[in-house]
mmCIF file of C-alpha atoms in Angstrom:
data_model
loop_
_atom_site.group_PDB
_atom_site.id
_atom_site.type_symbol
_atom_site.label_atom_id
_atom_site.label_comp_id
_atom_site.label_asym_id
_atom_site.label_seq_id
_atom_site.Cartn_x
_atom_site.Cartn_y
_atom_site.Cartn_z
ATOM 1 C CA UNK P 29 22.054 13.926 14.120
ATOM 2 C CA UNK P 30 21.799 11.760 11.029
ATOM 3 C CA UNK P 31 21.489 7.998 11.391
ATOM 4 C CA UNK P 32 21.175 5.129 8.947
ATOM 5 C CA UNK P 33 17.630 3.893 8.389
ATOM 6 C CA UNK P 34 18.673 0.386 9.460
ATOM 7 C CA UNK P 35 19.640 1.825 12.872
ATOM 8 C CA UNK P 36 16.244 3.420 13.513
ATOM 9 C CA UNK P 37 14.224 2.011 16.422
ATOM 10 C CA UNK P 38 10.435 1.826 16.210
ATOM 11 C CA UNK P 39 9.173 4.702 18.334
ATOM 12 C CA UNK P 40 11.783 7.192 17.149
ATOM 13 C CA UNK P 41 10.508 10.454 15.683
ATOM 14 C CA UNK P 42 11.581 12.012 12.393
ATOM 15 C CA UNK P 43 13.544 15.217 12.954
ATOM 16 C CA UNK P 44 13.031 16.784 9.504
ATOM 17 C CA UNK P 45 10.788 16.509 6.462
ATOM 18 C CA UNK P 46 12.170 13.706 4.294
ATOM 19 C CA UNK P 47 12.290 13.547 0.511
ATOM 20 C CA UNK P 48 13.511 10.848 -1.879
ATOM 21 C CA UNK P 49 16.083 11.343 -4.623
ATOM 22 C CA UNK P 50 13.379 12.538 -7.038
ATOM 23 C CA UNK P 51 12.234 15.244 -4.646
ATOM 24 C CA UNK P 52 9.021 13.440 -3.678
ATOM 25 C CA UNK P 53 7.933 14.152 -0.099
ATOM 26 C CA UNK P 54 7.961 10.838 1.778
ATOM 27 C CA UNK P 55 7.413 11.606 5.486
ATOM 28 C CA UNK P 56 6.863 14.741 7.536
ATOM 29 C CA UNK P 57 8.899 16.033 10.465
ATOM 30 C CA UNK P 58 7.607 14.619 13.743
ATOM 31 C CA UNK P 59 6.336 11.364 12.213
ATOM 32 C CA UNK P 60 6.665 8.486 14.648
ATOM 33 C CA UNK P 61 8.669 5.779 12.922
ATOM 34 C CA UNK P 62 7.110 2.335 13.148
ATOM 35 C CA UNK P 63 7.709 -0.678 10.957
ATOM 36 C CA UNK P 64 5.557 0.599 8.090
ATOM 37 C CA UNK P 65 7.311 3.992 8.065
ATOM 38 C CA UNK P 66 10.758 2.400 8.178
ATOM 39 C CA UNK P 67 9.788 0.138 5.284
ATOM 40 C CA UNK P 68 8.545 3.170 3.343
ATOM 41 C CA UNK P 69 11.895 4.902 3.792
ATOM 42 C CA UNK P 70 13.691 1.805 2.511
ATOM 43 C CA UNK P 71 11.314 1.502 -0.432
ATOM 44 C CA UNK P 72 12.158 5.057 -1.478
ATOM 45 C CA UNK P 73 15.893 4.383 -1.319
ATOM 46 C CA UNK P 74 16.483 6.728 1.634
ATOM 47 C CA UNK P 75 19.589 5.726 3.576
ATOM 48 C CA UNK P 76 20.016 8.449 6.225
ATOM 49 C CA UNK P 77 17.508 10.528 8.198
ATOM 50 C CA UNK P 78 17.410 12.876 11.188
ATOM 51 C CA UNK P 79 15.665 11.430 14.233
ATOM 52 C CA UNK P 80 14.717 12.603 17.696
ATOM 53 C CA UNK P 81 12.727 11.155 20.585
ATOM 54 C CA UNK P 82 9.446 12.578 21.797
ATOM 55 C CA UNK P 83 11.361 14.614 24.362
ATOM 56 C CA UNK P 84 13.498 16.080 21.598
ATOM 57 C CA UNK P 85 16.680 14.236 22.497
ATOM 58 C CA UNK P 86 18.514 12.326 19.864
ATOM 59 C CA UNK P 87 17.953 8.588 19.873
ATOM 60 C CA UNK P 88 20.994 6.316 20.211
ATOM 61 C CA UNK P 89 21.466 4.537 16.896
ATOM 62 C CA UNK P 90 23.139 1.379 18.239
ATOM 63 C CA UNK P 91 20.039 -0.688 19.012
ATOM 64 C CA UNK P 92 18.831 -3.055 16.262
ATOM 65 C CA UNK P 93 15.919 -2.017 14.085
ATOM 66 C CA UNK P 94 12.864 -4.209 13.635
ATOM 67 C CA UNK P 95 14.115 -5.232 10.178
ATOM 68 C CA UNK P 96 17.423 -6.294 11.692
ATOM 69 C CA UNK P 97 15.542 -8.210 14.382
ATOM 70 C CA UNK P 98 13.397 -9.974 11.799
ATOM 71 C CA UNK P 99 16.463 -10.812 9.705
ATOM 72 C CA UNK P 100 18.161 -12.270 12.776
ATOM 73 C CA UNK P 101 15.020 -14.344 13.393
ATOM 74 C CA UNK P 102 15.244 -15.617 9.813
ATOM 75 C CA UNK P 103 18.821 -16.719 10.431
ATOM 76 C CA UNK P 104 17.712 -18.527 13.584
ATOM 77 C CA UNK P 105 14.892 -20.296 11.732
ATOM 78 C CA UNK P 106 17.197 -21.396 8.927
ATOM 79 C CA UNK P 107 19.769 -22.696 11.414
ATOM 80 C CA UNK P 108 16.977 -24.382 13.357
ATOM 81 C CA UNK P 109 15.667 -26.172 10.295
ATOM 82 C CA UNK P 110 19.160 -27.367 9.459
ATOM 83 C CA UNK P 111 19.334 -28.863 12.971
ATOM 84 C CA UNK P 112 15.966 -30.584 12.511
ATOM 85 C CA UNK P 113 16.910 -31.775 9.038
ATOM 86 C CA UNK P 114 20.215 -33.341 10.094
ATOM 87 C CA UNK P 115 18.682 -34.893 13.211
ATOM 88 C CA UNK P 116 15.863 -36.414 11.148
ATOM 89 C CA UNK P 117 18.428 -37.732 8.678
ATOM 90 C CA UNK P 118 20.458 -39.533 11.341
ATOM 91 C CA UNK P 119 17.700 -40.596 13.773
ATOM 92 C CA UNK P 120 14.485 -40.685 11.742
ATOM 93 C CA UNK P 121 12.939 -38.111 14.102
ATOM 94 C CA UNK P 122 13.644 -34.668 15.563
ATOM 95 C CA UNK P 123 13.222 -32.800 18.831
ATOM 96 C CA UNK P 124 9.862 -30.959 18.500
ATOM 97 C CA UNK P 125 10.829 -28.368 21.114
ATOM 98 C CA UNK P 126 13.393 -26.997 18.653
ATOM 99 C CA UNK P 127 10.539 -26.125 16.269
ATOM 100 C CA UNK P 128 8.718 -24.045 18.872
ATOM 101 C CA UNK P 129 11.931 -22.469 20.152
ATOM 102 C CA UNK P 130 12.798 -21.014 16.725
ATOM 103 C CA UNK P 131 9.280 -20.449 15.374
ATOM 104 C CA UNK P 132 7.506 -18.597 18.185
ATOM 105 C CA UNK P 133 9.897 -15.596 18.445
ATOM 106 C CA UNK P 134 9.907 -15.169 14.672
ATOM 107 C CA UNK P 135 6.118 -15.171 14.391
ATOM 108 C CA UNK P 136 5.911 -12.571 17.142
ATOM 109 C CA UNK P 137 8.165 -10.294 15.098
ATOM 110 C CA UNK P 138 6.121 -10.964 11.938
ATOM 111 C CA UNK P 139 3.036 -9.560 13.660
ATOM 112 C CA UNK P 140 4.790 -6.178 13.678
ATOM 113 C CA UNK P 141 5.677 -6.291 9.980
ATOM 114 C CA UNK P 142 2.862 -6.122 7.429
ATOM 115 C CA UNK P 143 5.029 -5.582 4.343
ATOM 116 C CA UNK P 144 5.402 -9.212 3.287
ATOM 117 C CA UNK P 145 7.104 -8.328 -0.009
ATOM 118 C CA UNK P 146 9.982 -6.631 1.812
ATOM 119 C CA UNK P 147 10.390 -9.761 3.941
ATOM 120 C CA UNK P 148 10.490 -11.924 0.819
ATOM 121 C CA UNK P 149 13.114 -9.648 -0.729
ATOM 122 C CA UNK P 150 15.167 -9.856 2.474
ATOM 123 C CA UNK P 151 15.036 -13.647 2.123
ATOM 124 C CA UNK P 152 16.373 -13.505 -1.436
ATOM 125 C CA UNK P 153 19.830 -14.760 -0.555
ATOM 126 C CA UNK P 154 22.188 -17.658 -1.050
ATOM 127 C CA UNK P 155 21.134 -19.902 1.837
ATOM 128 C CA UNK P 156 20.730 -23.638 1.163
ATOM 129 C CA UNK P 157 17.484 -23.876 -0.809
ATOM 130 C CA UNK P 158 15.604 -26.417 1.315
ATOM 131 C CA UNK P 159 16.280 -24.528 4.556
ATOM 132 C CA UNK P 160 15.376 -21.097 3.151
ATOM 133 C CA UNK P 161 12.339 -22.534 1.397
ATOM 134 C CA UNK P 162 11.050 -24.061 4.637
ATOM 135 C CA UNK P 163 11.349 -20.693 6.353
ATOM 136 C CA UNK P 164 9.467 -18.950 3.543
ATOM 137 C CA UNK P 165 6.667 -21.533 3.520
ATOM 138 C CA UNK P 166 6.278 -21.285 7.285
ATOM 139 C CA UNK P 167 6.181 -17.488 7.125
ATOM 140 C CA UNK P 168 3.800 -17.272 4.169
ATOM 141 C CA UNK P 169 1.509 -19.941 5.634
ATOM 142 C CA UNK P 170 1.250 -17.819 8.773
ATOM 143 C CA UNK P 171 0.290 -14.693 6.854
ATOM 144 C CA UNK P 172 -2.203 -16.516 4.621
ATOM 145 C CA UNK P 173 -3.882 -18.121 7.632
ATOM 146 C CA UNK P 174 -4.138 -14.687 9.250
ATOM 147 C CA UNK P 175 -5.708 -13.202 6.109
ATOM 148 C CA UNK P 176 -8.209 -16.074 5.955
ATOM 149 C CA UNK P 177 -9.377 -15.297 9.490
ATOM 150 C CA UNK P 178 -7.958 -18.235 11.424
ATOM 151 C CA UNK P 179 -7.426 -17.812 15.169
ATOM 152 C CA UNK P 180 -4.006 -16.964 16.574
ATOM 153 C CA UNK P 181 -3.432 -20.536 17.707
ATOM 154 C CA UNK P 182 -4.565 -21.941 14.358
ATOM 155 C CA UNK P 183 -2.233 -19.555 12.517
ATOM 156 C CA UNK P 184 0.647 -20.842 14.597
ATOM 157 C CA UNK P 185 -0.297 -24.471 13.920
ATOM 158 C CA UNK P 186 -0.546 -23.776 10.178
ATOM 159 C CA UNK P 187 2.795 -21.965 10.157
ATOM 160 C CA UNK P 188 4.476 -24.823 12.019
ATOM 161 C CA UNK P 189 3.055 -27.340 9.564
ATOM 162 C CA UNK P 190 4.286 -25.226 6.645
ATOM 163 C CA UNK P 191 7.732 -24.938 8.208
ATOM 164 C CA UNK P 192 7.987 -28.746 8.332
ATOM 165 C CA UNK P 193 6.547 -29.772 4.953
ATOM 166 C CA UNK P 194 9.914 -30.608 3.384
ATOM 167 C CA UNK P 195 11.539 -32.375 6.335
ATOM 168 C CA UNK P 196 11.171 -35.638 4.379
ATOM 169 C CA UNK P 197 13.695 -34.412 1.814
ATOM 170 C CA UNK P 198 16.416 -35.412 4.265
ATOM 171 C CA UNK P 199 15.896 -38.991 3.020
ATOM 172 C CA UNK P 200 16.360 -38.009 -0.634
ATOM 173 C CA UNK P 201 19.855 -38.068 -2.087
ATOM 174 C CA UNK P 202 21.359 -34.527 -2.276
ATOM 175 C CA UNK P 203 22.611 -35.373 -5.770
ATOM 176 C CA UNK P 204 19.026 -36.037 -6.815
ATOM 177 C CA UNK P 205 17.624 -32.915 -5.126
ATOM 178 C CA UNK P 206 20.324 -30.766 -6.745
ATOM 179 C CA UNK P 207 20.361 -32.378 -10.171
ATOM 180 C CA UNK P 208 20.525 -29.547 -12.738
ATOM 181 C CA UNK P 209 18.914 -31.476 -15.590
ATOM 182 C CA UNK P 210 15.520 -33.064 -16.042
ATOM 183 C CA UNK P 211 14.746 -35.973 -13.719
ATOM 184 C CA UNK P 212 14.023 -39.413 -15.103
ATOM 185 C CA UNK P 213 10.649 -40.978 -14.302
ATOM 186 C CA UNK P 214 12.279 -43.137 -11.633
ATOM 187 C CA UNK P 215 14.110 -40.178 -10.110
ATOM 188 C CA UNK P 216 10.951 -38.080 -9.959
ATOM 189 C CA UNK P 217 9.101 -40.943 -8.252
ATOM 190 C CA UNK P 218 11.813 -40.988 -5.592
ATOM 191 C CA UNK P 219 11.641 -37.198 -5.092
ATOM 192 C CA UNK P 220 7.864 -37.423 -4.691
ATOM 193 C CA UNK P 221 8.372 -39.787 -1.768
ATOM 194 C CA UNK P 222 9.539 -36.850 0.368
ATOM 195 C CA UNK P 223 5.882 -36.281 1.217
ATOM 196 C CA UNK P 224 5.528 -39.781 2.675
ATOM 197 C CA UNK P 225 8.911 -39.590 4.357
ATOM 198 C CA UNK P 226 7.927 -36.267 5.933
ATOM 199 C CA UNK P 227 4.687 -37.748 7.219
ATOM 200 C CA UNK P 228 6.578 -40.597 8.837
ATOM 201 C CA UNK P 229 9.266 -38.380 10.381
ATOM 202 C CA UNK P 230 6.741 -35.963 11.894
ATOM 203 C CA UNK P 231 4.632 -38.813 13.284
ATOM 204 C CA UNK P 232 7.800 -40.252 14.836
ATOM 205 C CA UNK P 233 8.748 -36.880 16.332
ATOM 206 C CA UNK P 234 5.634 -35.197 17.717
ATOM 207 C CA UNK P 235 2.021 -35.797 18.644
ATOM 208 C CA UNK P 236 0.681 -33.674 15.801
ATOM 209 C CA UNK P 237 -1.129 -35.726 13.145
ATOM 210 C CA UNK P 238 -2.273 -32.541 11.378
ATOM 211 C CA UNK P 239 1.287 -31.345 10.721
ATOM 212 C CA UNK P 240 2.116 -34.817 9.422
ATOM 213 C CA UNK P 241 -0.929 -34.718 7.141
ATOM 214 C CA UNK P 242 0.117 -31.332 5.733
ATOM 215 C CA UNK P 243 3.559 -32.726 4.869
ATOM 216 C CA UNK P 244 1.860 -35.675 3.166
ATOM 217 C CA UNK P 245 -0.672 -33.615 1.192
ATOM 218 C CA UNK P 246 1.057 -30.363 0.233
ATOM 219 C CA UNK P 247 1.591 -31.573 -3.358
ATOM 220 C CA UNK P 248 -2.001 -32.729 -3.840
ATOM 221 C CA UNK P 249 -4.080 -30.706 -6.314
ATOM 222 C CA UNK P 250 -7.813 -30.085 -6.409
ATOM 223 C CA UNK P 251 -8.270 -31.736 -9.817
ATOM 224 C CA UNK P 252 -6.626 -34.953 -8.606
ATOM 225 C CA UNK P 253 -3.376 -34.393 -10.537
ATOM 226 C CA UNK P 254 -1.160 -34.138 -7.455
ATOM 227 C CA UNK P 255 0.648 -36.719 -5.360
ATOM 228 C CA UNK P 256 1.040 -39.026 -3.515
ATOM 229 C CA UNK P 257 -2.648 -40.060 -3.403
ATOM 230 C CA UNK P 258 -4.268 -38.078 -6.275
ATOM 231 C CA UNK P 259 -6.694 -36.485 -3.825
ATOM 232 C CA UNK P 260 -9.346 -34.023 -4.994
ATOM 233 C CA UNK P 261 -10.515 -30.741 -3.477
ATOM 234 C CA UNK P 262 -12.759 -32.037 -0.681
ATOM 235 C CA UNK P 263 -10.170 -34.606 0.402
ATOM 236 C CA UNK P 264 -7.275 -32.188 0.946
ATOM 237 C CA UNK P 265 -6.846 -30.788 4.458
ATOM 238 C CA UNK P 266 -7.428 -26.996 4.575
ATOM 239 C CA UNK P 267 -4.025 -26.469 6.209
ATOM 240 C CA UNK P 268 -2.391 -28.390 3.353
ATOM 241 C CA UNK P 269 -4.208 -26.163 0.847
ATOM 242 C CA UNK P 270 -2.624 -23.118 2.511
ATOM 243 C CA UNK P 271 0.833 -24.683 2.644
ATOM 244 C CA UNK P 272 0.534 -25.645 -1.030
ATOM 245 C CA UNK P 273 0.045 -22.017 -2.091
ATOM 246 C CA UNK P 274 2.972 -20.867 0.057
ATOM 247 C CA UNK P 275 5.090 -23.746 -1.263
ATOM 248 C CA UNK P 276 4.437 -23.002 -4.936
ATOM 249 C CA UNK P 277 5.021 -19.261 -4.553
ATOM 250 C CA UNK P 278 8.285 -19.737 -2.660
ATOM 251 C CA UNK P 279 9.562 -22.387 -5.083
ATOM 252 C CA UNK P 280 8.834 -20.277 -8.166
ATOM 253 C CA UNK P 281 10.443 -17.122 -6.751
ATOM 254 C CA UNK P 282 13.607 -18.857 -5.521
ATOM 255 C CA UNK P 283 16.706 -19.621 -7.616
ATOM 256 C CA UNK P 284 17.377 -23.358 -7.940
ATOM 257 C CA UNK P 285 19.950 -25.446 -9.773
ATOM 258 C CA UNK P 286 17.469 -26.284 -12.533
ATOM 259 C CA UNK P 287 15.542 -22.995 -12.771
ATOM 260 C CA UNK P 288 16.018 -19.272 -12.447
ATOM 261 C CA UNK P 289 13.857 -17.421 -9.968
ATOM 262 C CA UNK P 290 10.822 -15.695 -11.437
ATOM 263 C CA UNK P 291 9.712 -12.125 -10.810
ATOM 264 C CA UNK P 292 7.326 -11.868 -7.845
ATOM 265 C CA UNK P 293 4.290 -10.314 -9.533
ATOM 266 C CA UNK P 294 4.419 -12.636 -12.547
ATOM 267 C CA UNK P 295 4.375 -15.585 -10.142
ATOM 268 C CA UNK P 296 1.236 -14.179 -8.520
ATOM 269 C CA UNK P 297 -0.307 -14.156 -11.985
ATOM 270 C CA UNK P 298 0.608 -17.808 -12.440
ATOM 271 C CA UNK P 299 -0.844 -18.623 -9.018
ATOM 272 C CA UNK P 300 -4.067 -16.928 -10.098
ATOM 273 C CA UNK P 301 -4.216 -19.237 -13.108
ATOM 274 C CA UNK P 302 -3.573 -22.250 -10.876
ATOM 275 C CA UNK P 303 -6.482 -21.257 -8.632
ATOM 276 C CA UNK P 304 -8.879 -22.620 -11.247
ATOM 277 C CA UNK P 305 -8.567 -26.348 -10.629
ATOM 278 C CA UNK P 306 -5.130 -26.826 -9.086
ATOM 279 C CA UNK P 307 -4.756 -24.682 -5.961
ATOM 280 C CA UNK P 308 -7.537 -23.597 -3.621
ATOM 281 C CA UNK P 309 -9.148 -20.481 -5.077
ATOM 282 C CA UNK P 310 -10.117 -18.808 -1.802
ATOM 283 C CA UNK P 311 -6.579 -19.216 -0.469
ATOM 284 C CA UNK P 312 -4.891 -17.929 -3.640
ATOM 285 C CA UNK P 313 -7.174 -14.922 -3.959
ATOM 286 C CA UNK P 314 -6.632 -13.907 -0.313
ATOM 287 C CA UNK P 315 -2.883 -14.179 -0.902
ATOM 288 C CA UNK P 316 -2.992 -11.979 -4.005
ATOM 289 C CA UNK P 317 -5.379 -9.447 -2.465
ATOM 290 C CA UNK P 318 -3.146 -8.850 0.550
ATOM 291 C CA UNK P 319 0.225 -9.095 -1.175
ATOM 292 C CA UNK P 320 -0.339 -6.747 -4.135
ATOM 293 C CA UNK P 321 -0.533 -3.499 -2.079
ATOM 294 C CA UNK P 322 2.941 -4.299 -0.709
ATOM 295 C CA UNK P 323 4.433 -3.706 -4.149
ATOM 296 C CA UNK P 324 3.525 0.005 -4.184
ATOM 297 C CA UNK P 325 6.690 2.043 -3.664
ATOM 298 C CA UNK P 326 9.025 -0.795 -4.627
ATOM 299 C CA UNK P 327 11.789 -0.116 -7.141
ATOM 300 C CA UNK P 328 11.705 -2.204 -10.319
ATOM 301 C CA UNK P 329 13.958 -3.009 -13.245
ATOM 302 C CA UNK P 330 12.110 -3.128 -16.563
ATOM 303 C CA UNK P 331 13.157 -5.239 -19.555
ATOM 304 C CA UNK P 332 13.881 -1.953 -21.340
ATOM 305 C CA UNK P 333 16.763 -1.454 -18.911
ATOM 306 C CA UNK P 334 14.988 1.434 -17.140
ATOM 307 C CA UNK P 335 14.622 1.648 -13.362
ATOM 308 C CA UNK P 336 11.277 2.752 -12.006
ATOM 309 C CA UNK P 337 8.963 2.719 -9.000
ATOM 310 C CA UNK P 338 5.548 1.060 -8.748
ATOM 311 C CA UNK P 339 3.136 3.854 -7.882
ATOM 312 C CA UNK P 340 -0.267 2.200 -8.255
ATOM 313 C CA UNK P 341 -1.873 -1.193 -8.756
ATOM 314 C CA UNK P 342 -3.860 -1.202 -11.967
ATOM 315 C CA UNK P 343 -7.597 -1.943 -11.575
ATOM 316 C CA UNK P 344 -7.730 -3.112 -15.193
ATOM 317 C CA UNK P 345 -4.929 -5.661 -14.768
ATOM 318 C CA UNK P 346 -3.673 -5.977 -11.190
ATOM 319 C CA UNK P 347 -0.596 -7.886 -12.346
ATOM 320 C CA UNK P 348 0.599 -5.030 -14.593
ATOM 321 C CA UNK P 349 0.884 -1.928 -12.396
ATOM 322 C CA UNK P 350 1.533 1.741 -13.096
ATOM 323 C CA UNK P 351 5.279 2.445 -12.959
ATOM 324 C CA UNK P 352 6.992 5.822 -12.728
ATOM 325 C CA UNK P 353 10.234 6.109 -14.696
ATOM 326 C CA UNK P 354 11.899 9.464 -14.076
ATOM 327 C CA UNK P 355 9.146 11.992 -14.832
ATOM 328 C CA UNK P 356 6.907 9.775 -16.949
ATOM 329 C CA UNK P 357 4.414 7.068 -16.094
ATOM 330 C CA UNK P 358 4.104 3.687 -17.786
ATOM 331 C CA UNK P 359 0.791 1.856 -17.599
ATOM 332 C CA UNK P 360 1.961 -1.723 -18.068
ATOM 333 C CA UNK P 361 -1.612 -2.853 -18.748
ATOM 334 C CA UNK P 362 -1.376 -0.829 -21.960
ATOM 335 C CA UNK P 363 2.359 -1.104 -22.621
ATOM 336 C CA UNK P 364 2.154 -4.878 -23.129
ATOM 337 C CA UNK P 365 5.649 -5.089 -24.628
ATOM 338 C CA UNK P 366 7.238 -3.805 -21.397
ATOM 339 C CA UNK P 367 7.633 -6.110 -18.400
ATOM 340 C CA UNK P 368 9.120 -6.028 -14.920
ATOM 341 C CA UNK P 369 12.309 -8.071 -14.679
ATOM 342 C CA UNK P 370 13.255 -7.568 -11.030
ATOM 343 C CA UNK P 371 11.792 -5.984 -7.896
ATOM 344 C CA UNK P 372 13.846 -4.368 -5.132
ATOM 345 C CA UNK P 373 13.185 -2.906 -1.699
#
């Protein structure tokens, strides 16, 4: 019985050897399908497979897959942030239990999904920017904290702080936040106040001074060029340093009224450059080190118009991988005139 990959349940077993459209063997018959295997099938553009349970009976395809569960959790988090945002706008505070109610189930599902790039691509949609951005920052802050070796509880605290960093934007005029042109000096000064507003709202809402501090400091930079207090490296809270990296990456890879989204790997390159004086180097390098392997197997559109697949990260230049286009291979570290325009699952 053939089922759609999105209907596969973790724990199902593959009924036949599976190949992609190019004839490349992807998974063998009898492979137990977990999140990583399901992601691999999606990465290779495989839509339908044969599955069977351990006992040899066909699995019912109606139960949601892990990807569907994660996507549903994303929707819940976005809706939850909208609730917090509107409540903070009208009351100057929010119900902190809502944060835990939407965040805890999502983080539990993230523990089962190690392919962060696929999650980011799933979040590439037309939701209201501030809400989607808050979700991405919370999610990425969680992963970064995990990669840096923080405890489970600390990872949760860091993720929650990241999820809330932009709550202060509720006090900024939507016309100003969505202005397509360049802001005046006065307008930019008002937008920068979202950090202070966020600090105040969180302090009014929950007994968590650290989360409030992260909202206040997530635009500070190690060389003192950030805001609102021009803090330097030793003065910025470590949680805020993590949230800052997640914030910059999410902002640069998201479409906004005044900028087009940038390609994911090129943004990692820019983050690497920012790690020398702007963003915390240890945090940025952990982010890059753990994210880059997730790009292997992803489909890409090149600026030549060709579609290809990333097959290997390049040790010479990690930001310009080896790409297979039909039956030939392009080493982008050598083919400097060719660039990746878009990445797909």
